[in-house]
Tab-separated table of C-alpha atoms in Angstrom:
chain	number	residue	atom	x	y	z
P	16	UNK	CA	-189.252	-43.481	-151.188
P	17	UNK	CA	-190.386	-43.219	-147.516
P	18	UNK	CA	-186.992	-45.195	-146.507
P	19	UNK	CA	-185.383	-42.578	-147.793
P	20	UNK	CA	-187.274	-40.185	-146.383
P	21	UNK	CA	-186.722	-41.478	-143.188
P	22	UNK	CA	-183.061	-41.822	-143.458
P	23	UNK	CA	-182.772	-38.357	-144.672
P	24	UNK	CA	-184.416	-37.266	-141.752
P	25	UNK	CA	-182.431	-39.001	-139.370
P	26	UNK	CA	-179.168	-37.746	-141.230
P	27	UNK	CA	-179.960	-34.578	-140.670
P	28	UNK	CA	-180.954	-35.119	-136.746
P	29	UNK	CA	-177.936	-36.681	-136.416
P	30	UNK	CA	-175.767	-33.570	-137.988
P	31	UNK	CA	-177.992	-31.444	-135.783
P	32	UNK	CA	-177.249	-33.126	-132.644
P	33	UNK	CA	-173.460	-33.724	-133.400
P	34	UNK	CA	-173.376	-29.859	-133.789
P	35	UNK	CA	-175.004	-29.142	-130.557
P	36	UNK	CA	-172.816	-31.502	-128.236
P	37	UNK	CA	-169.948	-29.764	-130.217
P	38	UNK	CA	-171.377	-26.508	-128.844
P	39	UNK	CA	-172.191	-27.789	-125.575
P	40	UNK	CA	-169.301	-29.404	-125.254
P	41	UNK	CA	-166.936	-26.200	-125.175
P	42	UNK	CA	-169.906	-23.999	-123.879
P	43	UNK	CA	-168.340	-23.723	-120.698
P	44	UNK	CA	-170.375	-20.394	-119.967
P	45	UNK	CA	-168.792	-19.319	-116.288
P	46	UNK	CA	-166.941	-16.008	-115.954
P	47	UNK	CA	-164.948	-14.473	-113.558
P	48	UNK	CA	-164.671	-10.748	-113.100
P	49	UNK	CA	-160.503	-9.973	-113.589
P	50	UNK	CA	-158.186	-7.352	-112.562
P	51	UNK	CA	-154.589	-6.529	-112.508
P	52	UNK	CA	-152.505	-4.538	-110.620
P	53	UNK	CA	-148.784	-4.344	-109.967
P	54	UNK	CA	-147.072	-4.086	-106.506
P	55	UNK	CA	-150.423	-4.456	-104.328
P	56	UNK	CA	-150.036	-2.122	-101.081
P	57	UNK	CA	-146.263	-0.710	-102.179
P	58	UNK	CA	-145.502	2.526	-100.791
P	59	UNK	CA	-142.533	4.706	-100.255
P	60	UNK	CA	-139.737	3.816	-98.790
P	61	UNK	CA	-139.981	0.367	-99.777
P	62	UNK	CA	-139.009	-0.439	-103.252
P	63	UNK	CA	-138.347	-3.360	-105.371
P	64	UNK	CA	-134.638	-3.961	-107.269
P	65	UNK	CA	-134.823	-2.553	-110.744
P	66	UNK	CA	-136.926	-4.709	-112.844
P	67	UNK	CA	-138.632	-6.518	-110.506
P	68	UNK	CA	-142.395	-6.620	-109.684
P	69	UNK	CA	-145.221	-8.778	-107.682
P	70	UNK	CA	-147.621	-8.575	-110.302
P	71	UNK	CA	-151.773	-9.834	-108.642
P	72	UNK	CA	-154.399	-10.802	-111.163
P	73	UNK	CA	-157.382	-11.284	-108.990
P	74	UNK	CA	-160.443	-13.596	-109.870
P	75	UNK	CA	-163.978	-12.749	-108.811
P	76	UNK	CA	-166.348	-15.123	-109.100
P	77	UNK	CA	-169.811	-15.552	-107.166
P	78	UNK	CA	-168.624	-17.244	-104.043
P	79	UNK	CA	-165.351	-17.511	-104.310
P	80	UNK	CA	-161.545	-15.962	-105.674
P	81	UNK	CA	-159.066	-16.815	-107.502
P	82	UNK	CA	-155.734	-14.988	-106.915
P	83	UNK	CA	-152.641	-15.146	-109.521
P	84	UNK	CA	-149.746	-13.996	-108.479
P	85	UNK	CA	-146.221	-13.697	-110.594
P	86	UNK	CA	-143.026	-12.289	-109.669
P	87	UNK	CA	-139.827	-12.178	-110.942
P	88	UNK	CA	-137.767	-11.712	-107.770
P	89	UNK	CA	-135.230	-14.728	-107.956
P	90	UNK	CA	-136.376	-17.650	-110.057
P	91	UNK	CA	-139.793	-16.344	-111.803
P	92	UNK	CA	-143.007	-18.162	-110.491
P	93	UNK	CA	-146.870	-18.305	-110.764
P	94	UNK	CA	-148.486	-18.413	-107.842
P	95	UNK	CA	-152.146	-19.625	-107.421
P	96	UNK	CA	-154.461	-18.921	-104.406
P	97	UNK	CA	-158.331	-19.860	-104.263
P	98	UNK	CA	-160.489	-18.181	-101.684
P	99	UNK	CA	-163.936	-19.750	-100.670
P	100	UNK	CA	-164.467	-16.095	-99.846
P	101	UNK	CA	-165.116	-13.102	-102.287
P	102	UNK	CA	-163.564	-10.617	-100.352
P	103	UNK	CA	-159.887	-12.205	-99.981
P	104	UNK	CA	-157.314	-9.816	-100.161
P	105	UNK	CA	-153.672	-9.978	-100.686
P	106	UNK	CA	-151.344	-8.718	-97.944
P	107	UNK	CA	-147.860	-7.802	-98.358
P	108	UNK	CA	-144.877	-6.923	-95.637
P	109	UNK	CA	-143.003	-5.434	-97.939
P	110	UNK	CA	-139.615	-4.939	-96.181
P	111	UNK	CA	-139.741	-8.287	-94.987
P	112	UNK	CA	-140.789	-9.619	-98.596
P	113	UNK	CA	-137.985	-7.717	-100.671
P	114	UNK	CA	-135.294	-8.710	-98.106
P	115	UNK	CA	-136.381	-12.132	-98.371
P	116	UNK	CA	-136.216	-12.660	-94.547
P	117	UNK	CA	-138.692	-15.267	-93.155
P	118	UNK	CA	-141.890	-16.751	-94.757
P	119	UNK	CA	-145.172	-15.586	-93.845
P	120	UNK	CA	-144.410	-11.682	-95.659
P	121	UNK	CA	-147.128	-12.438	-98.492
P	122	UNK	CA	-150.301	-13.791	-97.335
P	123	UNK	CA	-154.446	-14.002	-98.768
P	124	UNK	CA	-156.584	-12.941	-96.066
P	125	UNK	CA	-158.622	-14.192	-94.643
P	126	UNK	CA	-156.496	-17.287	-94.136
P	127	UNK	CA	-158.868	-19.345	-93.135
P	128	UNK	CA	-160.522	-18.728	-96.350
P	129	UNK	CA	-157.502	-20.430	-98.095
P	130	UNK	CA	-158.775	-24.125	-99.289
P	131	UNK	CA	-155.516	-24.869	-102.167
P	132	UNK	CA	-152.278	-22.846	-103.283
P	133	UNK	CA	-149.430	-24.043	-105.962
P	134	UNK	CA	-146.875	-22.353	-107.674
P	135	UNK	CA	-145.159	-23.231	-110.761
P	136	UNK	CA	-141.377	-21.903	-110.813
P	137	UNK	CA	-139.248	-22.005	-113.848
P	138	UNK	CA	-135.409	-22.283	-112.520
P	139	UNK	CA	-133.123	-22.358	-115.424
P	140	UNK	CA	-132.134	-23.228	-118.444
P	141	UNK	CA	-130.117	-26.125	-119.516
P	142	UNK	CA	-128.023	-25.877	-122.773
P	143	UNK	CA	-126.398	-29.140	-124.347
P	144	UNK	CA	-124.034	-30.480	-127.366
P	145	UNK	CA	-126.626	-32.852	-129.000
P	146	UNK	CA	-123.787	-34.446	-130.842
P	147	UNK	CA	-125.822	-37.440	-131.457
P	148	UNK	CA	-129.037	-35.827	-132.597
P	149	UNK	CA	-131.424	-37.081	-130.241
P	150	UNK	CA	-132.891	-34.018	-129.074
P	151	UNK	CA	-132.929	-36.817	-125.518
P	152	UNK	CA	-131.170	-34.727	-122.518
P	153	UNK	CA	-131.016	-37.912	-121.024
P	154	UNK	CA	-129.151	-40.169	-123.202
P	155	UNK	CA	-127.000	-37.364	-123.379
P	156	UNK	CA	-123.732	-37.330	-121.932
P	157	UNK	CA	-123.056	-35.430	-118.596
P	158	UNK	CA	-119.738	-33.376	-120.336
P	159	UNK	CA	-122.154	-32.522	-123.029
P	160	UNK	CA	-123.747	-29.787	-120.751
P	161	UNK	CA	-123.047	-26.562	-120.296
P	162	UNK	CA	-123.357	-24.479	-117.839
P	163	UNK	CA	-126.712	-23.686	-116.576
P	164	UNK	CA	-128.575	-20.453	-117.070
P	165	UNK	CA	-129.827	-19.648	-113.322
P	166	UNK	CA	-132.911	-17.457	-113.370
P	167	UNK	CA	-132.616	-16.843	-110.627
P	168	UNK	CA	-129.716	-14.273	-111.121
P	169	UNK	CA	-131.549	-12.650	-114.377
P	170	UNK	CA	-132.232	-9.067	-114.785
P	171	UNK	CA	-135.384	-8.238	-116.091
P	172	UNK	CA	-136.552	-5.379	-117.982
P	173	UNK	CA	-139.725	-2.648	-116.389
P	174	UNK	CA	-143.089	-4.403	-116.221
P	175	UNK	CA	-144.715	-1.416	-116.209
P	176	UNK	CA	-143.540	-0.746	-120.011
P	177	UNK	CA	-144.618	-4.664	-121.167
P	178	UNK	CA	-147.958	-4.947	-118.886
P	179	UNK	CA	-151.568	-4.571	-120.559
P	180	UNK	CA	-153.732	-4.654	-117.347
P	181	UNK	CA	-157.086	-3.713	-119.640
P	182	UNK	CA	-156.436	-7.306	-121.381
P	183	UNK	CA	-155.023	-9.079	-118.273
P	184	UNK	CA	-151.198	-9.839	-120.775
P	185	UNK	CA	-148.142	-9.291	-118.637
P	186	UNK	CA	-145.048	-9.678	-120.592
P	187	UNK	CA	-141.740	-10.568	-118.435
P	188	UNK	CA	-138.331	-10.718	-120.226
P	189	UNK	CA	-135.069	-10.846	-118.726
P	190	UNK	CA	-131.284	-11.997	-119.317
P	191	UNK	CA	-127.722	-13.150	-117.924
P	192	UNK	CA	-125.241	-10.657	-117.922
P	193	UNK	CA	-123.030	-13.129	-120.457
P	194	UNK	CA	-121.660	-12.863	-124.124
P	195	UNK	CA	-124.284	-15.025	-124.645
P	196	UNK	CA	-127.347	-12.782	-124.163
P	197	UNK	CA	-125.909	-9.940	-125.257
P	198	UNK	CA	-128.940	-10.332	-128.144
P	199	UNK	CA	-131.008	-12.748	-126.411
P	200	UNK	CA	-133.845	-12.873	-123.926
P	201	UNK	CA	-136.416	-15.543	-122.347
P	202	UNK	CA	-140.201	-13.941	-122.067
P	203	UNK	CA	-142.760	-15.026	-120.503
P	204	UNK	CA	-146.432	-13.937	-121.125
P	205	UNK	CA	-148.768	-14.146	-118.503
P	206	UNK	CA	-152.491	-13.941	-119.748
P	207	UNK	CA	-155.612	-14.603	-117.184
P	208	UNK	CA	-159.029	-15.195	-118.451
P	209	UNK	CA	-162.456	-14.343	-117.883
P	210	UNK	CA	-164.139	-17.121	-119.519
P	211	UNK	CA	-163.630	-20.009	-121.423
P	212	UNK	CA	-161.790	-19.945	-125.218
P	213	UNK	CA	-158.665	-20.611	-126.942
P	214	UNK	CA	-156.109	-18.357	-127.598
P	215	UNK	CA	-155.426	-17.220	-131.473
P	216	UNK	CA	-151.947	-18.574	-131.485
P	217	UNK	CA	-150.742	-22.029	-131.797
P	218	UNK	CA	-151.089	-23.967	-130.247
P	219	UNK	CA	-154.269	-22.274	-129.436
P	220	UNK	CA	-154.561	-24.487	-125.734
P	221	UNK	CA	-158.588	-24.812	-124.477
P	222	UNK	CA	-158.665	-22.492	-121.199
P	223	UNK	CA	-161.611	-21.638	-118.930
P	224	UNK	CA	-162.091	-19.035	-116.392
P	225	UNK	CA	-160.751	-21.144	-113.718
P	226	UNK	CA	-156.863	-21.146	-115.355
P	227	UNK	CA	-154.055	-18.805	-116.949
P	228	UNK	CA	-151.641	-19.405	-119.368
P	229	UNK	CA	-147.721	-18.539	-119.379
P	230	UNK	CA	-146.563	-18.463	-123.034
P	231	UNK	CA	-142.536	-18.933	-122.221
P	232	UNK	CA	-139.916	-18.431	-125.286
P	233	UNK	CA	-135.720	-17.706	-125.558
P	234	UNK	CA	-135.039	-15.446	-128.353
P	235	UNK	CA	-131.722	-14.231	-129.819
P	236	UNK	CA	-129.620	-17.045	-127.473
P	237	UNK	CA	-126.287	-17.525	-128.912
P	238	UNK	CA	-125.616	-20.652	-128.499
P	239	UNK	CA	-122.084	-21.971	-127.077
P	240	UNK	CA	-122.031	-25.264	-129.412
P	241	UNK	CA	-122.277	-26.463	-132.608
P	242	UNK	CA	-125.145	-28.533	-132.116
P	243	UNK	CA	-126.755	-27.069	-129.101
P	244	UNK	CA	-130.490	-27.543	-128.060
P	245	UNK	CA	-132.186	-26.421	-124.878
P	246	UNK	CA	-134.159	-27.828	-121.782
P	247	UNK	CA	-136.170	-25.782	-119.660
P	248	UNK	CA	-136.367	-26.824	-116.130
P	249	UNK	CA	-139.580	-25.760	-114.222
P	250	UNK	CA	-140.557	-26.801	-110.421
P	251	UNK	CA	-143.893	-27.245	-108.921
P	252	UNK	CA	-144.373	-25.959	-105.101
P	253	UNK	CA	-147.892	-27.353	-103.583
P	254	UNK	CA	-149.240	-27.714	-100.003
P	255	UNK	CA	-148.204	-30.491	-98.158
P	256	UNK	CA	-150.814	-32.232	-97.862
P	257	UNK	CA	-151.284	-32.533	-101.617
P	258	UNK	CA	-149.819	-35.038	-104.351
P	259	UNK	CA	-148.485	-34.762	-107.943
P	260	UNK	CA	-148.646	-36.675	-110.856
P	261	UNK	CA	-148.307	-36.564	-114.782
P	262	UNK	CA	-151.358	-37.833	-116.700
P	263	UNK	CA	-150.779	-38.513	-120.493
P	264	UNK	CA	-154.041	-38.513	-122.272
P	265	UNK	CA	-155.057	-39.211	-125.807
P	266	UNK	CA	-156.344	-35.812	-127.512
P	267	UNK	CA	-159.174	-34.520	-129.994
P	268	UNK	CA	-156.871	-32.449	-131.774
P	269	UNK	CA	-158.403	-31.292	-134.352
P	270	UNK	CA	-158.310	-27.880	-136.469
P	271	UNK	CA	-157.060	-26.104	-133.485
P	272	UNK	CA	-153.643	-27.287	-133.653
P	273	UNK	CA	-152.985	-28.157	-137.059
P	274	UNK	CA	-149.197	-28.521	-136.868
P	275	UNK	CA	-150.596	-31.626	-134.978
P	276	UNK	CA	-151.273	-33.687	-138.124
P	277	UNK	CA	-148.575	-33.362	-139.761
P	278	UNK	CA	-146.326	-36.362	-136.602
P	279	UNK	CA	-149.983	-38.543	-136.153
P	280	UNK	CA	-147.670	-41.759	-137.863
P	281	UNK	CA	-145.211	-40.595	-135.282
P	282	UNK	CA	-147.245	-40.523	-132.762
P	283	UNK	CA	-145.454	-37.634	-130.857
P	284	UNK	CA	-148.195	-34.969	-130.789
P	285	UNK	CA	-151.347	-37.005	-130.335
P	286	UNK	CA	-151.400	-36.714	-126.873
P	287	UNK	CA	-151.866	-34.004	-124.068
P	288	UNK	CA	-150.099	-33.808	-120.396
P	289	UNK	CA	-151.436	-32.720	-117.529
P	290	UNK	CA	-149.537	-32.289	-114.123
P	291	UNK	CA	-152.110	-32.802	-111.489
P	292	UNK	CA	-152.314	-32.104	-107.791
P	293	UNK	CA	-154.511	-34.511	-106.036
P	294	UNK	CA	-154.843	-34.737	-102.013
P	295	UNK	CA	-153.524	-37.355	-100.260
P	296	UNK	CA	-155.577	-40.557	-100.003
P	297	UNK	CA	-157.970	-39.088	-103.316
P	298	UNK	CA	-158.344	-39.424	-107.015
P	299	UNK	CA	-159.865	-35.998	-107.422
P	300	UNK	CA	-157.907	-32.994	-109.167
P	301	UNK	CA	-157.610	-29.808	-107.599
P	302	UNK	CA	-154.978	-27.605	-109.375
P	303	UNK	CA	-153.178	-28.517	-112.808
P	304	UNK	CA	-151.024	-27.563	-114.863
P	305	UNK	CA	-150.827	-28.555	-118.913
P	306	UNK	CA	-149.097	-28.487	-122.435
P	307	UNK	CA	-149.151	-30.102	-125.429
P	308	UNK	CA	-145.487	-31.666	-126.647
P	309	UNK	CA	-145.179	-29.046	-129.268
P	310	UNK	CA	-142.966	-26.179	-129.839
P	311	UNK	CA	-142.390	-23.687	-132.301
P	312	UNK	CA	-139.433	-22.481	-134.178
P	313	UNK	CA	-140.326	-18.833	-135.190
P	314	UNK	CA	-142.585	-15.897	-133.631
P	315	UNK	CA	-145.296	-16.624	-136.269
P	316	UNK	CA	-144.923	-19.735	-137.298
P	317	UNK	CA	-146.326	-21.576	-139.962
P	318	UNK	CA	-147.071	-25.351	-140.254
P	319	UNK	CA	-143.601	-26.140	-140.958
P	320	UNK	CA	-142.149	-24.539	-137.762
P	321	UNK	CA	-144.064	-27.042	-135.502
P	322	UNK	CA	-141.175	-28.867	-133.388
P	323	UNK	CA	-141.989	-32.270	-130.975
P	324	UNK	CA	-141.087	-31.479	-127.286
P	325	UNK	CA	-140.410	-34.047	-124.343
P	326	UNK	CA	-140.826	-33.940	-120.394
P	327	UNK	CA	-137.897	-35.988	-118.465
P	328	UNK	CA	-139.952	-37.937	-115.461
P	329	UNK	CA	-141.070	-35.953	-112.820
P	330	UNK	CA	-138.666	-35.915	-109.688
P	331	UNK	CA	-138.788	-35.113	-105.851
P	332	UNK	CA	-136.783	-31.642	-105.056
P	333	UNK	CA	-135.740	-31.627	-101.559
P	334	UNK	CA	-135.280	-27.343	-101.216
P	335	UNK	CA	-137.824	-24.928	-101.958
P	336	UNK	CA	-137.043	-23.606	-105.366
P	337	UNK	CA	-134.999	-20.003	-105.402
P	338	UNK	CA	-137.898	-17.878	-105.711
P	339	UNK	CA	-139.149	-14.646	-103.370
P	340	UNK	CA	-142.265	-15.024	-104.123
P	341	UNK	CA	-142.238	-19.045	-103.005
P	342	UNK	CA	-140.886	-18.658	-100.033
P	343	UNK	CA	-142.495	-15.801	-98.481
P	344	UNK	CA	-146.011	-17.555	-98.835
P	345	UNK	CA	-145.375	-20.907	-98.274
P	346	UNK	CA	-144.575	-21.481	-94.601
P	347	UNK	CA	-145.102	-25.524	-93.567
P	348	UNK	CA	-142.712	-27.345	-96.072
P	349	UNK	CA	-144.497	-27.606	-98.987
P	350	UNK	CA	-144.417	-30.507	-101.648
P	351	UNK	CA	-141.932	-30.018	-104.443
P	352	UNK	CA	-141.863	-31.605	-107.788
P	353	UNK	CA	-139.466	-31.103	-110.868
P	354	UNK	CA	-139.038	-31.432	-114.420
P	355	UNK	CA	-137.512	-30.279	-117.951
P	356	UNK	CA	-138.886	-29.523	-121.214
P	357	UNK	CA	-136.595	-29.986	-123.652
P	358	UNK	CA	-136.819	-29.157	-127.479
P	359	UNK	CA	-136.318	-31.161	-130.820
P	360	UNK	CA	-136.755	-34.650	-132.039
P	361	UNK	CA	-134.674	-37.473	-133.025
P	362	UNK	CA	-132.750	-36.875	-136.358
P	363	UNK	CA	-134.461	-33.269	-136.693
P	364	UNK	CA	-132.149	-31.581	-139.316
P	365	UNK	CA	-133.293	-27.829	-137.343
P	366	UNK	CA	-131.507	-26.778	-134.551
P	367	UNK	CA	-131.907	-24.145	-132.503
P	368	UNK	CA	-128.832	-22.018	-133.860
P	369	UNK	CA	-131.185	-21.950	-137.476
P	370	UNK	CA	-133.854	-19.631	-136.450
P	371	UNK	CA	-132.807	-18.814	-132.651
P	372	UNK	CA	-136.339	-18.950	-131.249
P	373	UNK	CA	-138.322	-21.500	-129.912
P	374	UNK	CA	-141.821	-20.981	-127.839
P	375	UNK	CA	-143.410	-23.452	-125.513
P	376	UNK	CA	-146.973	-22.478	-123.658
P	377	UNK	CA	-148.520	-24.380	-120.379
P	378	UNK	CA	-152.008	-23.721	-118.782
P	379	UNK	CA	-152.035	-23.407	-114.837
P	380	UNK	CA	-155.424	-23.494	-113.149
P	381	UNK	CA	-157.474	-24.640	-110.662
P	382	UNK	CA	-160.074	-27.603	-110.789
P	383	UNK	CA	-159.738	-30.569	-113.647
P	384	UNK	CA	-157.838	-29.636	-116.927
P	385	UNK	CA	-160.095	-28.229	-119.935
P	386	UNK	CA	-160.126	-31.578	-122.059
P	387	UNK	CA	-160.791	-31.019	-126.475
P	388	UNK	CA	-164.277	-32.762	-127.478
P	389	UNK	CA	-165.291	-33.268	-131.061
P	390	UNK	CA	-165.889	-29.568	-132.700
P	391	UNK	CA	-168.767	-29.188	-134.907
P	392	UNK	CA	-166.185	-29.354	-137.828
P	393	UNK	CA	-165.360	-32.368	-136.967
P	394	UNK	CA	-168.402	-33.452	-136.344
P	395	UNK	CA	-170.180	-32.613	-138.974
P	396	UNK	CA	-167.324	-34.417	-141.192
P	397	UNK	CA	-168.486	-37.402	-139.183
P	398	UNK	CA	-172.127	-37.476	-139.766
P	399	UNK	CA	-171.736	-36.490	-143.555
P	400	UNK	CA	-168.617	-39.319	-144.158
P	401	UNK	CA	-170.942	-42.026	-142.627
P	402	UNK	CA	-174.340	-41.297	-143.877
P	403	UNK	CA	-173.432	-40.194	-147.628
P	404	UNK	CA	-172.735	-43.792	-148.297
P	405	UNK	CA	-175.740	-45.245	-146.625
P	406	UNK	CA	-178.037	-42.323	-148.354
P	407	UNK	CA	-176.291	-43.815	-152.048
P	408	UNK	CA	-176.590	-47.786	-151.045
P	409	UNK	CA	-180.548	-46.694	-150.189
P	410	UNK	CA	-181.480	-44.361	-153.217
P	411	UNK	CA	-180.109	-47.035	-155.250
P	412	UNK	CA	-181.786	-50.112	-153.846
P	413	UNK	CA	-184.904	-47.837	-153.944
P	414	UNK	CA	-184.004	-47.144	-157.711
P	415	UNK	CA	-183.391	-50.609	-158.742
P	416	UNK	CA	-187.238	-51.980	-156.767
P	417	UNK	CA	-188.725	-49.431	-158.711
P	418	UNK	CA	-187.340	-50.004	-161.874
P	419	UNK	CA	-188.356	-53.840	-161.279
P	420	UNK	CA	-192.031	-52.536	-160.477
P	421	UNK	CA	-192.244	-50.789	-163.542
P	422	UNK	CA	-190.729	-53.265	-165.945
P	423	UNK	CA	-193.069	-55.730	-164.263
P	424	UNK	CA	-195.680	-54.078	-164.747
P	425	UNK	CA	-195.342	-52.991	-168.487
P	426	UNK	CA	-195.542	-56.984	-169.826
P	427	UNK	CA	-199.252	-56.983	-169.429
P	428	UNK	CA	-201.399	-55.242	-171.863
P	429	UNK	CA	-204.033	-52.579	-170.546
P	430	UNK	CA	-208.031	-54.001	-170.075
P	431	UNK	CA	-210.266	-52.422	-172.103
């Protein structure tokens, strides 16, 4: 019985231990104290089109900043500043910045306190006749394409009725003046965190204090085809003297995104991407940005709403996407990457025109990309699934050598 004993022991060391890495392992316990404010330094005369706003989430941590900046004049971007400094403030020239006239009009000062700065830009949307049902923009055919939305040339409703500055959420929605958004809208969610944690809704990404997250969707869209899908084109502006990639890695995903489980024999959501900026002449990662290749189908979906998304390779852009807030803080031709997102999967029976909504959601941030470990759930499934059988294979060997002892030993007759 002390084999057993032993065993036992260790089984439950082994549980213990499993649950602590799982707790360690997503006890990423640094905060940064956030704010939000909209239109930094604004002031009569100066005023923005209707609709449009420079919204800064600032940041503090205990030796450095991190400044977030989206705005929706032209193309809507993300900007992201770090500061070695925590007293780096951001400066706007506002006449300059709303006429769009030279670079240099939005700045973080100190500038010498500046060590990295990328923005992510999303510049339209592409629609398409996926007459073949490949939900593949590029197999498709080029006279299958319609027109591209520009958003660039969206109008965009008051941020000052959709932001919630007490839980850092901006909410930016805007449309074409066409038939076909007379109902329809694409929204974009901003949200900036203090700390590390998942969001509540799928697919419920692992963020730190260090990153944001832009939840993007199109709503109401009438599409102009009868099999239309959608592609969502986004650009990434960096310093110069930085490098991009797209890293596919093999994911953890466990109860977090369980619309995940449901494509492992297709292997299309087992995996997570993550767009990294690297310097020049280095392996290490200093800004990201990161999705899963899932979408979803309705506001509040359920597991059945889960679609597979794709990203096209990522390309060179020679311009400087259309976007205010871009080009007034860049200033030294900066680095600029592109790709799409695009929506469906081959032979999917659901287009878009069935429930007119689909939602996508990337991380941005600064340092390497939060990466899923083994949860306690899953650990503790682990520990139970291997040691159960080697706990029955013991007791019962220990059964059987005592059953052997005591048939043994009642063949003799007692001594008197």
């Amino acid at each position: 019985m002390s084999m057993f004993k032993v065993h036992f022991i260790f089984s439950v060391l082994f549980v213990v231990f499993g649950a602590a890495l799982g707790f360690l392992g997503n006890g990423d316990t640094f905060r940064r104290k956030v704010s939000v404010e909209l239109n930094p330094g604004l002031n009569p005369p100066s005023s923005l089109p209707p609709g449009v706003a420079l919204v800064h989430a600032r940041g503090l941590g205990l030796n450095d900043t991190l400044h977030f900046l989206l705005c929706n004049h032209g193309a809507p971007a993300l900007l992201l500043v770090h500061s070695n400094s925590t007293e780096s403030t951001v400066q706007v020239n506002w006449p300059v910045f709303i006429n769009r006239s030279s670079p240099g009009s939005l700045t973080v000062a100190p500038e010498s306190s500046v060590t990295y700065s990328s923005a992510l830009v999303f510049t339209r949307i592409w629609e398409y006749d996926d007459v073949n049902n490949t939900a593949d923009p590029q197999t498709t055919a080029e006279s299958s394409f319609y027109t591209p939305y520009e958003l660039q040339n969206f109008i965009w409703t008051d941020l000052n009725a959709t932001a919630n500055q007490s839980d850092h959420m901006i909410t930016l929605c805007g449309r074409e003046n066409t038939e076909s958004f007379v109902n329809g809208s694409l929204c974009l969610k901003l949200s900036v965190f203090e700390s590390a944690g998942r969001d509540g809704a799928w697919p419920s990404l692992l963020h730190n204090a260090n990153s944001s997250q832009l939840h993007v969707w199109l709503d109401g869209l009438t599409p102009r085809g009868n099999r239309s899908r959608f592609a969502l084109e986004f650009q990434s502006v960096a310093d110069s003297g930085f490098q991009g990639r797209v890293d596919v890695r093999s994911s953890i995903d466990d109860e977090y995104t369980p619309s995940i489980f449901k494509m492992l024999m297709c292997g299309v959501f087992r995996q997570v991407f993550d767009w990294v900026s690297l310097p020049l002449n280095s392996s290490s990662v200093w800004g990201f940005s990161q999705w899963k290749p899932v979408a979803y189908r309705k506001a509040t979906p359920v597991f059945e709403d889960a679609t597979p998304c794709r990203n096209s390779p990522l390309v060179s852009v020679s311009r400087v996407p259309p976007s205010a807030l871009v080009q007034a803080f860049f200033t030294h031709e900066p680095q600029t990457h592109g790709l799409n997102i695009s929506f469906g999967v081959d032979k999917d029976p659901v287009l878009y025109s069935d429930t007119g909504y689909i939602s996508w959601t990337v991380l941005m941030g600064m340092g390497k990309p939060p990466a899923d470990s083994f949860s306690t759930l899953i650990i503790i499934i682990i520990a139970v699934g291997l040691c159960t059988p080697l706990a029955i294979i013991i007791v019962g060997g220990v059964f059987v050598c005592v059953r052997k002892r005591m048939t043994r030993s009642s063949i003799y007759e007692p001594i008197n």
